[in-house]
Coordinates of C-alpha atoms in Angstrom, one line a residue:
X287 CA -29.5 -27.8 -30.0
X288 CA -30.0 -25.1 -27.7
X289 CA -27.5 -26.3 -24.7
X290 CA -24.1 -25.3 -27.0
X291 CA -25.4 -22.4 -28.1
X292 CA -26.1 -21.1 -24.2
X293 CA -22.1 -22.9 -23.0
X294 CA -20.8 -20.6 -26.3
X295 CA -22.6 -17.8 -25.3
X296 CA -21.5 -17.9 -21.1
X297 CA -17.5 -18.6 -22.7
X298 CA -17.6 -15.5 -24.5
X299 CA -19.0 -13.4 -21.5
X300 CA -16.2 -15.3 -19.7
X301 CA -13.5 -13.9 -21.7
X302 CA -14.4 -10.2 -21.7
X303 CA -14.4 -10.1 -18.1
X304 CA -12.1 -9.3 -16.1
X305 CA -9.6 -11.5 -15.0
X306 CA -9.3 -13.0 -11.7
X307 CA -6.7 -11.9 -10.1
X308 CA -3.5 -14.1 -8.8
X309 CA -1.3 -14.1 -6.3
X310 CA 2.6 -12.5 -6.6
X311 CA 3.9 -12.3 -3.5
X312 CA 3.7 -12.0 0.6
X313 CA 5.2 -9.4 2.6
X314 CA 6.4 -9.7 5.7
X315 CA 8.4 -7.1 8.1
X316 CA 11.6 -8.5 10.0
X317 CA 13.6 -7.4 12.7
X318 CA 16.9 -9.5 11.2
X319 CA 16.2 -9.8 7.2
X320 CA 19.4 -12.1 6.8
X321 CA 18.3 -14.5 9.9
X322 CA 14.7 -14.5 8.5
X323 CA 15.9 -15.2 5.2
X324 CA 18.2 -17.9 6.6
X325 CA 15.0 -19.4 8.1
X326 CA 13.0 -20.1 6.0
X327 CA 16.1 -21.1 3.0
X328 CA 17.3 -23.7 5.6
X329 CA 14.3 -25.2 6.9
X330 CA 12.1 -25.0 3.7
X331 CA 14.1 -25.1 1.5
X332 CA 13.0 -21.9 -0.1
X333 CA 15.1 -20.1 -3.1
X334 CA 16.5 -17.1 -2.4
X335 CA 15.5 -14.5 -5.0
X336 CA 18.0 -12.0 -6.3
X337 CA 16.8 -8.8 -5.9
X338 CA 18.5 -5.1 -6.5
X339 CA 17.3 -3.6 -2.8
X340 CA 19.5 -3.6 -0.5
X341 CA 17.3 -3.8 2.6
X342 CA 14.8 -6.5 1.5
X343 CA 15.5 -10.1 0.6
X344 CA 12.9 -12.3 -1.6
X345 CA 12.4 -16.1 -1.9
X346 CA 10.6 -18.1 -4.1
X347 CA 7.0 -20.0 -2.7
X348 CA 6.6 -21.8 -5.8
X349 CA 3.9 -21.4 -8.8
X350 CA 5.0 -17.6 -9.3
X351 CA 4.9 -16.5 -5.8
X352 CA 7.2 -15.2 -3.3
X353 CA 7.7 -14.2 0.2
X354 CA 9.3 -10.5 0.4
X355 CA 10.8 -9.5 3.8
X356 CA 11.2 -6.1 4.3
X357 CA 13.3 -4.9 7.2
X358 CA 12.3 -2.8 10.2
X359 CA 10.3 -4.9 12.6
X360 CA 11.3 -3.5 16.4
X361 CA 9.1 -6.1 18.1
X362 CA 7.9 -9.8 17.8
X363 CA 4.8 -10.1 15.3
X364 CA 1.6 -9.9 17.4
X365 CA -0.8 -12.7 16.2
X366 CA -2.2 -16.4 16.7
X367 CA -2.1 -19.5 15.4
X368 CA -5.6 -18.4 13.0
X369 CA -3.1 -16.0 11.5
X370 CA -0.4 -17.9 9.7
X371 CA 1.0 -18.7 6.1
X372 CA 0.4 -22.0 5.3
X373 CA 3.6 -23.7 3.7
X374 CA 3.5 -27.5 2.1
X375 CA 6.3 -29.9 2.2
X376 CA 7.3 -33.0 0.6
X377 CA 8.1 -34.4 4.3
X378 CA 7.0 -32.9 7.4
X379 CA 9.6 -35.3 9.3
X380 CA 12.4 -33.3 7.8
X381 CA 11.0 -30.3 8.5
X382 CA 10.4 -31.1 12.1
X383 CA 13.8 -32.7 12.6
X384 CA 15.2 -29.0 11.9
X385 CA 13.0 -27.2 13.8
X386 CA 14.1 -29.8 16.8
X387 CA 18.0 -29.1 15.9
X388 CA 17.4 -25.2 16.2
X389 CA 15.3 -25.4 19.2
X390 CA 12.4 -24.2 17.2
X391 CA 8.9 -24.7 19.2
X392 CA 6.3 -27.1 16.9
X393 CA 3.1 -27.4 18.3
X394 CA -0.6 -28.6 17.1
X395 CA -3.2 -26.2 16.2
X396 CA -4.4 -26.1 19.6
X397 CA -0.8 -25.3 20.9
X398 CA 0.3 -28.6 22.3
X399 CA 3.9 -28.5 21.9
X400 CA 5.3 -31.5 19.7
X401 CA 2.4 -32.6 18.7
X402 CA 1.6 -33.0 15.0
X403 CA -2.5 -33.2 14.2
X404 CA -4.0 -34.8 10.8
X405 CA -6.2 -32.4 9.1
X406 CA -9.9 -33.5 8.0
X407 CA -8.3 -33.8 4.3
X408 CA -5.4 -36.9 5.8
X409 CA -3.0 -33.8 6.1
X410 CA -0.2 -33.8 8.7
X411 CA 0.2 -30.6 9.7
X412 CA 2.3 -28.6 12.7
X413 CA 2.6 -25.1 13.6
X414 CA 5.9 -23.2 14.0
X415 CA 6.9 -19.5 14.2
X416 CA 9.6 -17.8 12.1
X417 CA 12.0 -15.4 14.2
X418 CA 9.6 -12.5 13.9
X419 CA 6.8 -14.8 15.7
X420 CA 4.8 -15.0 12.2
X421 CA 2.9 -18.5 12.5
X422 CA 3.1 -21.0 9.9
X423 CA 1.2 -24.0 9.1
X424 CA 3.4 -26.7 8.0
X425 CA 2.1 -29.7 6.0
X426 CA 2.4 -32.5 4.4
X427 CA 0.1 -35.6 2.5
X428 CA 1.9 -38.5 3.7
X429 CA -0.7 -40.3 6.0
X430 CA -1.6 -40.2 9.0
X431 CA 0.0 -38.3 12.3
X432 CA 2.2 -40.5 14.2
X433 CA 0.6 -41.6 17.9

């Protein structure tokens, strides 16, 4: 049969390419590394990532990556909502409940303030800026958005 010789031959090619490449980590640049840090620990939940430099701190994403922040930034992070890093939770609610508590601005993709929008996929989702002003898309799988 011809058809397992041709899915032999493409697996072969397929291992002497080269390998696609993955994902390590994110940078960002922050004005405060420790209140940055803080952040997204406390509100995400994040690990904090030992690391041996002194003016960076690390923490993990999950599934091998991380976010670096680097210190230095002397103004808020020009950008808009189109620009963000997309994080997933296990429950938006909490999330929002500690953005509320720190007086944190949530807002739909549009920018409505406290309103949360269902992506096309049943994803809740909000928006949210770290202190630098980097946006984030914040989501979770559990239904519908509240009306």
């Amino acid at each position: 049969m011809i058809v397992p010789s041709i899915l032999l031959a493409l697996a072969a090619l397929q291992t002497t390419a080269a390998p696609a490449a993955t994902a390590e980590h994110v940078a960002i640049q922050a004005a405060d590394i420790d209140r940055s840090a803080a952040f997204y620990h406390e509100a995400f939940g994040l690990r904090i990532i030992p690391t041996p430099l002194k003016n960076r701190r690390w923490l993990d994403l999950g599934n091998g990556l991380a976010l670096h922040i680097l210190d230095g930034r002397m103004a808020p992070k020009p950008s808009n909502r189109n620009e963000h890093l997309a994080l997933h939770v296990d429950d938006l609610a909490t999330v929002i409940a500690w953005l509320d508590q720190h007086g944190r601005v949530w807002t739909d993709l549009a920018g409505t303030p406290h309103t949360m929008q269902l992506r096309f996929d049943g994803v809740r989702q909000i928006y949210a800026q770290d202190p630098d002003g980097y946006w984030l898309e914040i989501g979770d799988a559990r239904g519908t958005a509240p009306r």
